[in-house]
Short mmCIF file of C-alpha atoms in Angstrom, two decimals:
data_model
loop_
_atom_site.label_atom_id
_atom_site.label_comp_id
_atom_site.label_asym_id
_atom_site.label_seq_id
_atom_site.Cartn_x
_atom_site.Cartn_y
_atom_site.Cartn_z
CA MET A 71 -0.16 0.05 0.17
CA SER A 72 1.43 3.80 -1.17
CA ARG A 73 2.02 5.50 2.17
CA PRO A 74 0.13 8.97 1.90
CA ASP A 75 3.31 11.43 1.44
CA GLN A 76 4.49 9.28 -1.25
CA LEU A 77 1.38 11.33 -3.10
CA TYR A 78 4.86 14.16 -2.58
CA HIS A 79 6.55 13.52 -5.14
CA PRO A 80 8.69 15.72 -7.07
CA GLU A 81 6.70 15.20 -9.92
CA MET A 82 4.00 16.38 -7.31
CA MET A 83 5.56 19.15 -6.01
CA ILE A 84 6.59 20.67 -9.64
CA LEU A 85 3.09 20.76 -11.02
CA ALA A 86 1.48 22.09 -7.76
CA ALA A 87 3.96 24.95 -7.76
CA ASP A 88 3.29 25.96 -12.07
CA ARG A 89 1.54 29.75 -11.64
CA SER A 90 1.65 29.06 -15.03
CA ARG A 91 -2.23 29.19 -15.63
CA VAL A 92 -2.83 30.89 -12.36
CA GLY A 93 -5.09 34.00 -12.06
CA HIS A 94 -8.10 35.80 -14.01
CA LEU A 95 -8.60 35.42 -17.98
CA ASP A 96 -9.33 38.53 -19.65
CA GLY A 97 -12.44 37.72 -22.20
CA ALA A 98 -13.04 34.45 -20.45
CA THR A 99 -16.36 32.83 -22.43
CA HIS A 100 -17.45 30.31 -19.68
CA ARG A 101 -16.15 29.96 -16.06
CA GLY A 102 -16.24 26.47 -13.71
CA GLU A 103 -15.97 26.56 -9.96
CA ALA A 104 -15.77 23.59 -7.65
CA ARG A 105 -15.86 23.27 -4.31
CA ASN A 106 -14.92 21.07 -1.66
CA PRO A 107 -17.90 20.11 0.92
CA LEU A 108 -15.66 18.60 3.24
CA CYS A 109 -13.29 21.09 3.62
CA GLY A 110 -14.49 24.17 2.22
CA ASP A 111 -11.77 24.30 -0.68
CA ARG A 112 -12.36 26.11 -3.91
CA LEU A 113 -11.72 25.84 -7.61
CA SER A 114 -12.89 28.09 -10.25
CA ILE A 115 -11.52 28.46 -14.23
CA GLU A 116 -12.70 30.37 -16.64
CA LEU A 117 -12.52 29.50 -20.16
CA LEU A 118 -11.56 30.87 -24.03
CA LEU A 119 -13.70 28.70 -25.80
CA GLU A 120 -13.50 29.70 -29.81
CA THR A 121 -16.02 26.70 -30.62
CA PRO A 122 -15.20 24.20 -30.25
CA MET A 123 -11.21 24.35 -29.35
CA ILE A 124 -10.41 25.27 -25.86
CA GLU A 125 -8.11 28.05 -26.92
CA ARG A 126 -6.56 30.08 -23.23
CA VAL A 127 -8.15 28.02 -19.62
CA ARG A 128 -6.83 29.28 -16.36
CA PHE A 129 -7.40 28.60 -13.05
CA GLU A 130 -7.47 30.24 -8.92
CA ALA A 131 -7.77 28.19 -6.15
CA ARG A 132 -7.70 27.48 -2.43
CA GLY A 133 -6.78 24.71 -1.81
CA CYS A 134 -4.74 21.91 -0.67
CA ALA A 135 -1.31 21.59 -3.63
CA ILE A 136 -3.12 18.07 -5.04
CA ALA A 137 -6.26 20.12 -6.36
CA ARG A 138 -3.50 23.03 -7.40
CA ALA A 139 -1.21 20.02 -8.78
CA SER A 140 -4.28 18.68 -10.19
CA ALA A 141 -5.68 22.11 -11.85
CA ALA A 142 -2.05 23.03 -13.24
CA LEU A 143 -1.48 19.95 -15.55
CA MET A 144 -5.52 20.04 -16.47
CA CYS A 145 -5.80 23.36 -17.96
CA SER A 146 -1.88 22.39 -19.33
CA LEU A 147 -4.16 19.03 -20.78
CA VAL A 148 -7.07 20.70 -22.37
CA GLU A 149 -5.98 24.19 -23.81
CA MET A 150 -5.47 23.71 -27.40
CA GLN A 151 -8.04 20.85 -26.66
CA THR A 152 -11.21 20.48 -28.07
CA ASP A 153 -14.45 20.54 -25.05
CA ARG A 154 -15.01 16.92 -25.93
CA VAL A 155 -11.60 15.53 -25.76
CA ALA A 156 -11.34 17.86 -23.11
CA LEU A 157 -14.43 16.21 -21.22
CA GLU A 158 -13.41 13.07 -21.78
CA LEU A 159 -9.83 13.65 -20.23
CA GLY A 160 -11.57 14.17 -17.05
CA HIS A 161 -13.83 10.87 -17.23
CA ARG A 162 -10.08 8.44 -17.71
CA PHE A 163 -9.02 11.14 -14.98
CA ARG A 164 -11.20 9.63 -12.70
CA GLU A 165 -11.60 6.10 -13.94
CA GLU A 166 -7.08 5.31 -13.60
CA LEU A 167 -8.22 7.33 -10.74
CA GLU A 168 -10.14 4.13 -10.55
CA SER A 169 -8.27 1.38 -11.84
CA PRO A 170 -6.30 -1.13 -9.93
CA GLU A 171 -2.93 0.29 -7.26
CA SER A 172 -0.82 -2.49 -9.80
CA ALA A 173 -2.96 -1.72 -13.19
CA PRO A 174 -0.92 0.18 -16.36
CA ILE A 175 -1.96 4.54 -16.02
CA ASP A 176 -1.85 6.75 -18.71
CA PRO A 177 1.45 8.24 -18.04
CA ARG A 178 -0.61 11.58 -18.41
CA PHE A 179 -1.80 10.64 -14.56
CA ASP A 180 1.40 9.19 -13.26
CA ALA A 181 1.58 11.44 -10.41
CA PHE A 182 -1.61 11.16 -8.99
CA ARG A 183 -0.92 7.79 -9.14
CA ALA A 184 -0.39 7.18 -5.05
CA LEU A 185 -4.05 8.49 -5.24
CA ARG A 186 -5.45 4.87 -6.63
CA GLN A 187 -4.44 4.02 -2.73
CA ILE A 188 -4.86 6.64 -0.22
CA ARG A 189 -9.54 7.31 -1.72
CA SER A 190 -9.62 10.13 1.06
CA ARG A 191 -7.87 12.40 -0.60
CA ARG A 192 -9.19 11.86 -4.49
CA ARG A 193 -11.17 14.78 -4.71
CA CYS A 194 -8.88 16.79 -4.05
CA ALA A 195 -7.79 15.74 -7.44
CA THR A 196 -10.73 15.91 -8.99
CA LEU A 197 -12.24 19.24 -8.15
CA ALA A 198 -10.49 21.04 -11.11
CA TRP A 199 -12.11 18.50 -13.85
CA GLU A 200 -15.50 18.82 -11.69
CA ALA A 201 -14.67 22.89 -12.76
CA LEU A 202 -14.11 22.44 -15.85
CA GLU A 203 -17.49 19.86 -16.39
CA GLN A 204 -19.41 23.70 -14.97
CA ALA A 205 -17.81 25.73 -17.33
CA LEU A 206 -18.50 23.17 -19.95
CA GLU A 207 -22.26 21.53 -19.56
CA GLY A 208 -22.88 24.38 -16.98
CA ASP A 209 -24.58 26.73 -19.36
CA MET B 42 -4.64 6.36 39.75
CA THR B 43 -4.02 3.95 36.79
CA SER B 44 -0.80 4.55 34.75
CA LEU B 45 -0.60 5.71 31.76
CA ALA B 46 1.03 2.27 30.73
CA ASP B 47 -2.01 1.26 31.85
CA ILE B 48 -4.58 3.57 30.53
CA ARG B 49 -3.30 3.01 27.25
CA ASN B 50 -3.13 -1.39 27.85
CA GLU B 51 -7.44 -0.89 28.80
CA PHE B 52 -7.30 0.54 24.48
CA PRO B 53 -6.74 -2.55 22.16
CA ALA B 54 -6.86 0.58 19.02
CA LEU B 55 -3.35 2.26 20.86
CA GLN B 56 -1.56 -0.39 20.27
CA GLN B 57 -1.59 -0.90 16.10
CA HIS B 58 0.77 0.75 13.91
CA VAL B 59 0.32 2.64 10.77
CA HIS B 60 2.10 3.40 8.12
CA GLY B 61 4.97 1.52 9.49
CA HIS B 62 5.06 3.70 12.91
CA PRO B 63 3.23 3.29 15.97
CA LEU B 64 0.36 5.00 15.65
CA VAL B 65 -0.29 8.29 17.66
CA TYR B 66 -3.94 9.27 18.30
CA LEU B 67 -4.60 13.07 18.18
CA ASP B 68 -8.07 12.95 16.55
CA ASN B 69 -10.32 12.75 18.90
CA ALA B 70 -12.10 15.94 19.46
CA SER B 71 -14.02 14.11 16.33
CA THR B 72 -14.14 10.65 18.38
CA THR B 73 -12.52 8.82 21.31
CA GLN B 74 -10.69 5.69 20.98
CA LYS B 75 -13.06 2.46 23.00
CA PRO B 76 -11.10 0.74 26.08
CA ARG B 77 -10.69 -3.05 26.21
CA CYS B 78 -14.69 -2.59 29.55
CA VAL B 79 -16.48 -0.44 26.80
CA LEU B 80 -16.12 -3.08 23.95
CA ASP B 81 -16.44 -6.16 26.38
CA THR B 82 -19.53 -4.65 28.17
CA ILE B 83 -21.11 -3.80 24.17
CA GLN B 84 -20.48 -7.65 23.14
CA ARG B 85 -21.95 -8.93 26.09
CA SER B 86 -24.22 -7.25 25.90
CA TYR B 87 -25.23 -8.56 22.84
CA ALA B 88 -24.42 -12.21 23.66
CA SER B 89 -26.44 -12.31 26.93
CA GLU B 90 -28.32 -9.70 27.66
CA TYR B 91 -29.88 -8.13 24.48
CA ALA B 92 -33.69 -7.95 23.59
CA ASN B 93 -35.95 -4.78 23.28
CA VAL B 94 -36.80 -3.01 25.78
CA HIS B 95 -39.57 -1.93 28.02
CA ARG B 96 -42.43 -3.93 25.84
CA GLY B 97 -41.24 -7.69 26.80
CA VAL B 98 -42.39 -9.33 30.12
CA HIS B 99 -39.58 -12.54 29.20
CA SER B 100 -36.49 -12.77 31.51
CA LEU B 101 -33.90 -11.44 28.92
CA SER B 102 -35.62 -7.47 27.86
CA GLN B 103 -35.80 -7.27 31.70
CA ARG B 104 -32.76 -8.29 31.75
CA ALA B 105 -31.74 -5.61 28.41
CA THR B 106 -33.97 -3.12 30.55
CA GLU B 107 -32.39 -2.38 33.81
CA ALA B 108 -29.41 -2.54 32.15
CA TYR B 109 -31.06 0.17 29.86
CA GLU B 110 -32.53 2.13 32.23
CA SER B 111 -29.82 1.92 35.15
CA VAL B 112 -27.27 3.84 32.48
CA ARG B 113 -30.61 6.79 32.80
CA TYR B 114 -29.64 6.77 36.33
CA GLU B 115 -25.27 6.97 36.26
CA VAL B 116 -25.45 9.79 33.38
CA ALA B 117 -27.98 11.94 36.38
CA GLU B 118 -25.34 11.37 38.73
CA PHE B 119 -22.38 12.39 36.50
CA ILE B 120 -23.49 15.62 35.27
CA ASN B 121 -25.52 15.96 38.21
CA ALA B 122 -29.29 16.44 37.11
CA SER B 123 -31.88 16.11 39.37
CA ASP B 124 -33.57 13.36 38.11
CA PRO B 125 -32.88 10.34 35.65
CA ARG B 126 -36.20 11.91 34.22
CA GLU B 127 -34.36 14.64 32.88
CA VAL B 128 -31.59 12.24 31.21
CA ILE B 129 -33.45 11.15 27.69
CA PHE B 130 -30.99 8.70 24.95
CA THR B 131 -30.20 10.56 21.78
CA ALA B 132 -28.34 9.13 18.83
CA GLY B 133 -25.97 11.28 19.46
CA ALA B 134 -25.41 15.31 20.83
CA THR B 135 -26.52 16.51 17.02
CA SER B 136 -29.98 14.65 17.24
CA ALA B 137 -30.17 15.72 20.81
CA ILE B 138 -29.75 19.70 19.24
CA ASN B 139 -32.48 19.35 17.01
CA LEU B 140 -34.19 18.05 19.52
CA VAL B 141 -34.44 20.50 21.50
CA ALA B 142 -34.66 23.02 18.54
CA GLN B 143 -37.79 21.39 17.12
CA THR B 144 -39.66 20.87 19.97
CA LEU B 145 -38.18 24.31 22.40
CA GLY B 146 -38.19 26.28 19.10
CA ARG B 147 -41.67 25.84 18.31
CA SER B 148 -42.65 26.21 21.70
CA LEU B 149 -40.84 29.44 22.35
CA LEU B 150 -39.98 30.80 19.23
CA GLY B 151 -42.62 33.09 16.66
CA PRO B 152 -41.85 36.28 14.57
CA HIS B 153 -39.26 38.86 16.63
CA ASP B 154 -38.70 36.52 19.28
CA GLU B 155 -34.75 35.93 18.31
CA VAL B 156 -32.16 33.11 19.16
CA LEU B 157 -28.47 33.49 20.10
CA VAL B 158 -26.27 31.41 18.83
CA THR B 159 -21.98 31.96 18.91
CA GLU B 160 -19.48 32.54 15.93
CA MET B 161 -17.70 29.28 17.32
CA GLU B 162 -20.25 27.35 17.14
CA HIS B 163 -19.90 23.50 15.12
CA HIS B 164 -23.19 23.17 12.94
CA SER B 165 -24.30 21.25 14.65
CA ASN B 166 -25.32 23.79 17.49
CA LEU B 167 -25.80 26.50 14.38
CA VAL B 168 -27.65 24.59 11.59
CA PRO B 169 -31.01 23.13 13.58
CA TRP B 170 -31.12 26.91 15.18
CA GLN B 171 -31.65 28.36 11.62
CA VAL B 172 -33.95 26.09 10.49
CA ILE B 173 -36.23 26.51 12.91
CA CYS B 174 -35.45 30.47 13.32
CA ALA B 175 -36.52 30.35 9.33
CA GLU B 176 -39.22 28.16 10.33
CA ARG B 177 -40.96 30.54 13.12
CA GLY B 178 -40.06 33.63 11.39
CA ALA B 179 -37.58 34.39 14.00
CA ARG B 180 -34.19 36.31 14.38
CA LEU B 181 -30.74 34.54 15.29
CA ARG B 182 -28.24 36.45 16.01
CA VAL B 183 -24.46 36.25 16.85
CA LEU B 184 -22.30 36.58 19.49
CA GLU B 185 -19.13 36.92 18.37
CA ILE B 186 -15.51 35.55 18.53
CA ASP B 187 -12.35 38.33 19.07
CA ASP B 188 -9.06 37.85 17.85
CA LYS B 189 -8.05 34.72 20.33
CA GLY B 190 -10.91 32.80 20.09
CA ASP B 191 -12.49 34.16 22.84
CA LEU B 192 -16.02 35.16 23.07
CA LYS B 193 -17.03 38.75 23.24
CA LEU B 194 -18.99 39.33 26.97
CA ASP B 195 -18.20 43.02 26.25
CA GLN B 196 -20.78 42.52 23.32
CA LEU B 197 -23.18 40.86 25.53
CA GLU B 198 -24.89 42.76 25.73
CA ASP B 199 -26.07 44.26 22.75
CA VAL B 200 -26.69 40.80 21.15
CA LEU B 201 -29.37 39.75 24.37
CA GLY B 202 -32.23 41.06 25.05
CA LYS B 203 -36.18 41.06 25.94
CA ASN B 204 -36.77 39.29 22.44
CA THR B 205 -33.51 36.62 23.11
CA ARG B 206 -35.88 33.57 23.45
CA ILE B 207 -32.87 30.60 23.65
CA VAL B 208 -29.26 30.67 23.70
CA ALA B 209 -27.42 27.71 22.66
CA LEU B 210 -23.68 27.54 23.06
CA ALA B 211 -20.86 25.46 23.50
CA HIS B 212 -19.46 24.59 26.68
CA ILE B 213 -15.92 24.03 24.36
CA SER B 214 -15.11 25.05 20.94
CA ASN B 215 -14.22 22.17 18.80
CA THR B 216 -12.38 23.53 16.88
CA LEU B 217 -10.70 26.29 19.36
CA GLY B 218 -10.12 24.52 22.51
CA THR B 219 -12.03 27.54 24.21
CA VAL B 220 -13.65 26.60 27.20
CA ASN B 221 -16.59 29.10 27.22
CA PRO B 222 -18.16 31.17 30.65
CA VAL B 223 -21.36 28.71 30.23
CA GLU B 224 -22.04 29.82 34.29
CA HIS B 225 -21.88 34.02 33.75
CA ILE B 226 -23.59 33.74 30.24
CA THR B 227 -26.70 31.50 31.69
CA LYS B 228 -27.11 33.69 34.79
CA ALA B 229 -26.55 37.06 31.89
CA ALA B 230 -29.41 35.03 30.29
CA ARG B 231 -32.45 34.39 33.21
CA ARG B 232 -32.24 37.64 33.37
CA PHE B 233 -34.57 37.99 30.21
CA GLY B 234 -36.25 34.87 30.59
CA ALA B 235 -33.91 33.06 27.73
CA ARG B 236 -33.47 29.14 27.61
CA VAL B 237 -29.88 28.05 27.49
CA VAL B 238 -29.04 25.40 25.64
CA VAL B 239 -25.40 24.00 25.36
CA ASP B 240 -23.71 21.52 23.87
CA GLY B 241 -21.01 20.07 25.67
CA ALA B 242 -20.65 17.14 22.99
CA GLN B 243 -16.20 18.57 23.62
CA ALA B 244 -16.39 19.13 27.39
CA VAL B 245 -17.91 15.48 28.80
CA SER B 246 -14.58 13.47 29.16
CA HIS B 247 -12.91 16.44 29.56
CA CYS B 248 -14.14 18.34 32.35
CA PRO B 249 -16.93 17.51 35.23
CA VAL B 250 -20.33 18.86 34.28
CA ASP B 251 -22.22 20.06 36.87
CA VAL B 252 -25.64 21.21 35.43
CA GLN B 253 -27.13 22.58 38.32
CA SER B 254 -23.68 24.91 39.10
CA LEU B 255 -23.47 25.98 34.97
CA GLY B 256 -27.26 26.37 34.95
CA CYS B 257 -28.06 26.23 31.72
CA ASP B 258 -31.92 24.95 31.07
CA PHE B 259 -30.62 22.15 28.31
CA TYR B 260 -27.61 19.86 27.92
CA ALA B 261 -26.20 17.59 24.90
CA PHE B 262 -23.51 15.97 24.74
CA SER B 263 -22.16 12.15 22.18
CA ALA B 264 -20.46 9.60 23.73
CA HIS B 265 -18.18 8.45 20.72
CA LYS B 266 -16.08 11.41 22.61
CA ALA B 267 -16.45 9.92 25.47
CA TYR B 268 -14.99 6.37 25.39
CA GLY B 269 -17.89 5.67 23.97
CA PRO B 270 -20.05 3.99 21.18
CA SER B 271 -21.10 5.99 18.88
CA GLY B 272 -24.40 6.57 17.23
CA VAL B 273 -25.73 7.27 20.84
CA GLY B 274 -26.23 10.14 22.86
CA VAL B 275 -27.19 12.30 25.90
CA LEU B 276 -30.62 15.55 25.44
CA TRP B 277 -30.95 16.79 29.46
CA GLY B 278 -33.01 19.11 29.64
CA ARG B 279 -35.11 20.34 33.01
CA LEU B 280 -37.57 18.16 34.03
CA ASP B 281 -40.92 21.10 34.02
CA LEU B 282 -39.33 22.27 31.20
CA LEU B 283 -39.10 19.10 29.23
CA GLU B 284 -42.74 17.98 30.48
CA GLY B 285 -44.36 20.86 29.02
CA LEU B 286 -42.47 20.34 25.18
CA PRO B 287 -44.15 18.42 22.66
CA PRO B 288 -42.88 15.34 21.17
CA TRP B 289 -40.86 15.50 18.80
CA GLN B 290 -40.31 12.13 16.53
CA SER B 291 -43.17 10.25 16.84
CA GLY B 292 -43.78 5.96 17.07
CA GLY B 293 -44.24 3.16 18.77
CA ASP B 294 -42.50 3.66 22.65
CA MET B 295 -43.28 7.50 23.07
CA VAL B 296 -47.14 6.69 23.28
CA LEU B 297 -49.19 5.63 26.06
CA SER B 298 -52.28 5.36 23.94
CA VAL B 299 -53.50 5.31 20.39
CA ASP B 300 -56.60 4.99 19.36
CA LEU B 301 -57.35 5.44 14.96
CA ALA B 302 -58.51 8.92 15.66
CA GLY B 303 -55.07 9.66 18.30
CA ALA B 304 -52.84 9.32 21.01
CA THR B 305 -51.90 10.36 24.43
CA TYR B 306 -47.81 10.60 24.93
CA ASN B 307 -45.61 9.00 27.32
CA GLU B 308 -44.26 10.75 30.75
CA VAL B 309 -41.03 12.30 30.04
CA PRO B 310 -38.50 10.86 29.21
CA HIS B 311 -39.99 7.98 26.93
CA ARG B 312 -41.92 10.52 24.92
CA PHE B 313 -38.90 12.11 23.42
CA GLU B 314 -37.34 8.28 22.91
CA ALA B 315 -39.34 6.81 20.20
CA GLY B 316 -38.83 3.76 18.26
CA THR B 317 -36.59 1.06 19.62
CA PRO B 318 -33.49 3.00 21.10
CA ASN B 319 -29.81 2.66 20.67
CA ILE B 320 -30.19 -0.56 23.35
CA VAL B 321 -26.38 -1.59 23.27
CA GLY B 322 -25.11 2.02 22.96
CA VAL B 323 -26.25 3.25 25.45
CA VAL B 324 -25.20 0.22 28.12
CA GLY B 325 -22.15 1.02 26.11
CA MET B 326 -21.87 4.16 26.93
CA GLY B 327 -22.53 3.81 30.28
CA ALA B 328 -19.72 1.43 30.57
CA ALA B 329 -17.52 4.47 29.18
CA LEU B 330 -18.86 6.86 31.47
CA ARG B 331 -18.22 4.02 34.68
CA TRP B 332 -14.56 3.68 33.45
CA ILE B 333 -14.02 7.66 33.01
CA ARG B 334 -15.08 8.21 36.83
CA GLU B 335 -12.84 5.06 37.61
CA ILE B 336 -9.94 7.66 36.47
CA GLY B 337 -11.84 10.85 37.64
CA PHE B 338 -11.48 13.51 36.36
CA ASP B 339 -8.59 15.33 38.59
CA SER B 340 -6.43 12.97 36.38
CA ILE B 341 -7.86 13.43 33.65
CA MET B 342 -7.74 17.44 33.95
CA LYS B 343 -4.07 17.27 35.28
CA HIS B 344 -2.67 15.37 32.37
CA GLU B 345 -4.04 16.27 29.26
CA ASP B 346 -2.68 20.56 30.87
CA VAL B 347 0.47 18.51 30.64
CA LEU B 348 0.39 16.91 26.73
CA LEU B 349 -1.86 20.69 26.20
CA HIS B 350 0.85 22.20 27.61
CA ALA B 351 3.93 19.75 26.02
CA ILE B 352 1.41 21.50 22.18
CA GLU B 353 1.84 24.65 22.74
CA ASP B 354 5.14 24.66 23.45
CA ARG B 355 6.75 22.23 20.44
CA LEU B 356 4.73 23.53 18.60
CA GLY B 357 5.42 27.28 20.05
CA ARG B 358 9.70 26.16 18.33
CA ILE B 359 8.07 25.53 15.15
CA GLY B 360 8.45 28.86 13.36
CA ALA B 361 5.88 28.68 10.80
CA VAL B 362 3.37 27.41 13.17
CA ARG B 363 0.34 30.02 13.37
CA ARG B 364 -2.10 28.83 16.63
CA ILE B 365 -5.95 29.83 15.40
CA GLY B 366 -6.74 30.09 18.58
CA THR B 367 -4.76 31.46 21.68
CA SER B 368 -7.58 31.73 24.52
CA SER B 369 -5.91 30.91 27.95
CA LYS B 370 -8.84 29.33 28.67
CA ILE B 371 -8.20 25.80 26.03
CA ARG B 372 -8.52 22.29 26.90
CA SER B 373 -7.94 19.68 24.34
CA SER B 374 -8.39 21.17 20.97
CA VAL B 375 -5.35 23.15 19.44
CA SER B 376 -6.16 24.25 16.21
CA PHE B 377 -2.77 25.42 14.09
CA LEU B 378 -1.80 26.17 10.85
CA LEU B 379 1.90 25.60 9.01
CA GLY B 380 2.99 28.24 7.25
CA ASP B 381 1.23 28.15 3.94
CA VAL B 382 1.11 24.65 4.07
CA HIS B 383 -2.16 23.25 2.76
CA ALA B 384 -3.98 21.73 6.21
CA HIS B 385 -5.32 18.29 4.35
CA ASP B 386 -1.59 18.04 3.61
CA VAL B 387 0.22 18.72 7.13
CA GLY B 388 -2.50 15.30 7.73
CA THR B 389 -1.77 13.74 4.90
CA ILE B 390 2.22 13.13 5.83
CA LEU B 391 1.31 13.28 9.42
CA ASP B 392 -0.54 10.29 8.52
CA GLY B 393 2.33 8.49 6.99
CA GLU B 394 4.17 8.80 10.13
CA GLY B 395 1.62 7.52 12.12
CA ILE B 396 0.13 10.28 13.58
CA ALA B 397 -3.07 10.58 13.60
CA VAL B 398 -5.17 14.72 13.51
CA ARG B 399 -8.15 16.01 11.84
CA ALA B 400 -7.43 18.37 8.73
CA GLY B 401 -10.37 20.92 7.77
CA HIS B 402 -12.99 23.19 8.79
CA HIS B 403 -13.97 21.15 11.13
CA CYS B 404 -17.35 21.74 10.23
CA THR B 405 -17.80 25.25 11.88
CA GLN B 406 -16.79 27.61 8.59
CA PRO B 407 -17.84 30.45 10.45
CA VAL B 408 -14.98 29.90 12.85
CA MET B 409 -12.90 30.17 9.15
CA ASP B 410 -14.17 32.72 8.22
CA HIS B 411 -13.67 34.85 11.03
CA PHE B 412 -9.83 33.35 10.64
CA ASP B 413 -9.86 34.03 7.03
CA VAL B 414 -7.85 30.55 6.71
CA ASP B 415 -10.12 27.86 4.70
CA ALA B 416 -8.99 24.71 6.89
CA THR B 417 -7.54 23.47 9.46
CA VAL B 418 -4.75 20.99 11.40
CA ARG B 419 -6.81 19.86 14.37
CA ALA B 420 -4.87 18.57 17.43
CA SER B 421 -6.97 17.34 19.81
CA VAL B 422 -5.93 15.37 23.77
CA ALA B 423 -7.13 12.35 25.42
CA ILE B 424 -6.45 11.07 28.47
CA TYR B 425 -4.21 8.11 27.04
CA ASN B 426 -2.21 10.75 25.43
CA THR B 427 1.92 10.64 26.02
CA VAL B 428 4.42 13.27 25.60
CA GLU B 429 6.18 11.35 23.78
CA GLU B 430 3.13 10.99 21.03
CA ILE B 431 3.57 15.68 21.28
CA ASP B 432 7.14 15.65 20.62
CA ARG B 433 6.75 12.75 17.28
CA LEU B 434 3.56 15.52 16.14
CA ALA B 435 6.49 17.51 16.45
CA ASP B 436 8.53 16.10 14.51
CA GLY B 437 5.95 15.03 11.93
CA LEU B 438 6.08 19.21 11.74
CA LYS B 439 9.48 19.42 10.80
CA HIS B 440 8.92 17.33 8.73
CA THR B 441 6.40 18.16 6.29
CA GLU B 442 7.89 21.22 6.19
CA GLU B 443 11.15 18.94 4.92
CA VAL B 444 8.36 18.40 2.36
CA PHE B 445 7.33 21.33 1.34
CA ARG B 446 10.42 23.97 1.30
#
């Protein structure tokens, strides 16, 4: 079983510290927010959608390192992708977290592998994807 | 006096390792571990004394009823109630507060009436009052806290007055650890004829509770925070008040007679205990309260003070620690932040070291708003913790700092 502190490996910490897509997006066409009622964490995203392409995306997080890292990764993955591909990525991410610990993992999500064993922190990682879904599907 | 080693040996859960480390359990404000006598009592109750209570004529039912009802007397003695009928068994403190909010609230509240709560309340002593105030058109008022986490008593006169019908407050804050001056507030409330409801969830295992000297009208607590089983608790209320309240939940056991046109309600306390109660839970709670009395509050308070001072001392030596709640009257719980590391990350790193603390808003989001934080780390002690465990907490926090450096 993974030790909880194995979550905090260098790749995760680099993602958590990545502020390149943090902030407000002028001209955003879509906005979404997700909250974790268990801990009070909040994560909001703004994106510019030139249908069907997500041109730019920015996020702001009041949350833990896992939530920030996941948001940074998500933003980097969905930029210049279609909205459909972005939503599919979110489903894929959740499926990867639900998979057995020993199963192969999509290398894009490898930083979050330890969450397969640490269920209590999965919601931290899916918060950004919830905000994305709300932005794209909420209107 | 029982030695600390002997006390620890009574708790099977404390003997385990977590992630390769001996468990350090500092999440006692959430729930405490259970001594063997409670576990044995629960097992014995199910194995040889179990039947439904009150309605049976057979021997097993009578034994179960005696075991169940005897706890009512023990609880009454534990909190110095004047009559065991004042003890109502509930599913826990939340259930107890909902019971009093829905019955007392329905009896007393109307438009222009006010309920006073404090800014530090657990959601379970806040939301039930929000709900009943909304239902009755009453106004919810709030006694604020200062930046140490003490109630602003100098503002009490501003929020307490002739329209105040109910005052609801925690005996001890579950997040800040602040021990509130309940006697002072009940005296002030009495001047306006307001009823006082005290959430004692964080108090009953840490200090003696005397409902007479507190001067309150209702007192609620859960067994599971006091070494007892989960799913059971107590609402104590003054008999004359309870007798004037309408029932809350209805069903079997809370009625004297029923026909198709209506029902005559049972006497207090059975009027408030509809349906088959948590029989074994109540019996287990009795064992827990006996265990606490055997240890004695002099020993409990003395030892927990040593632990609290150790926490304050060790945290004080870590520059990045910011305490949330620095009242001079703290008991059992200490909340803090570690630099800009999120509380959940601190909690997860500590878990990797085998140390269990709470991270989050602790069901006190108004407290988080007051201190402009999203979440805190909370270390909360019980009689079985050791100073060496506090040292391990400090070491774990230093390790956390290194991970996030």
